[in-house]
Amino acid sequence: MPVVDAIPALLVLEDGTSYRGWSFGATGTTIGEVVFNTGMTGYQEVLTDPSYCGQIVIFTYPELGNTGVNPEDEESERPQVKGAIARNICTRPSNWRTTQTLSDYLRQHEIPGIYGIDTRSLTRKLRSHGAMNGGISTTILDEAELLELVQAAPSMSGLNLVGEVTTPTVYEWFHPTEPNWEFNTNKRTEPEFTVVAIDFGVKRNILRRLASHGCRVIVVPADTKPEEILALNPDGIFLSNGPGDPATVTKGIETTKALLLAEKPMFGICMGHQILGHALGAETFKLKFGHRGLNQPAGLQQKIEITSQNHGFAIDAESIPASIVEISHLNLNDRTVAGVRHKSLPVFSVQYHPEASPGPHDADYLFEQFVQAMRTERQSGQRE
């Protein structure tokens, strides 16, 4: 939009640093943890990913909104971020799938954004000083007044946000990856196994990939009791991604501990990986600025996957009980734990998102490994 028509906006970080720019999306005031995402594409998937609940996202790619938005690319029913930060905004998107501009989409869902600031400088600051709370406002343009609100907001450490994003009811997911996007030539047309997915903030594309690999998926709320999950007679259990501090999701950790006793195949992604880590006796810690983008190398033993990651916490490698758990993947940028595997049970997890296709399909094999674990367990049971 022409700057002469733009509404002034203010961004203030909790250390008092401020940036003045222009408003896009909704007007008003929003407070959240300010983090950055380095992906060159996929802004709609980022905005609607429940793992970003409670956060204001900086997009380091210099222009946002070029392809507009469309219902097919949503990872949940609405944007989950608290706000968005961009260098430039495209108000006339060019893509045959576009149904709405990005600014109109955020305005519809009452999500404020700010553009016209130096996002490179802001990102470098967070890399140096760490992720921190911040606020965007079009109604409070006094830096001291907005700073007071920002400094009163709770830190992400110790914050349980799963209750804000989990499903309130049990439902079944039937939809595999759309045929135009399906790359798996071994795609199954009929469900072979029943998977119960515990929803800590699950992305739709995870559910699609499970369905594409032959799974009947039953999604349950994060506080579902272990006996209720086992009553669904699952062949496997999936622990989903989600927002906030994993150490605070105590019910999820206790449920996972109980489910481990059933010795069923279990697969966790992101928050699910961290919750599994806690259930197995490990601890998590907050990263300085997190891993958020489509370009994170992960691997071990001469194999590298280019992965999509979105997390601010990680499993402490020193806390992993080495007698029962082994590290299967490392983030090759900083050597933090990116995957673990139980040494005797069909249980494993990864910190990254194999469904997000950044490699483009480097990590989709993990879904097949989960299916194979369920097949092996079923065959073992039949033999007994």
Coordinates of C-alpha atoms in Angstrom, one line a residue, residues 36 121-132 288-289:
F36 CA 12.5 -15.3 13.4
S121 CA 19.0 -5.7 12.0
L122 CA 16.2 -7.1 14.2
T123 CA 17.1 -10.7 13.4
R124 CA 20.8 -10.1 14.1
K125 CA 19.8 -8.6 17.5
L126 CA 17.8 -11.7 18.5
R127 CA 20.7 -13.9 17.4
S128 CA 23.0 -12.0 19.6
H129 CA 20.8 -11.4 22.6
G130 CA 18.3 -14.3 22.3
A131 CA 14.5 -14.4 21.6
M132 CA 12.6 -12.0 23.9
K288 CA 19.0 -18.9 22.8
F289 CA 17.0 -18.1 19.6

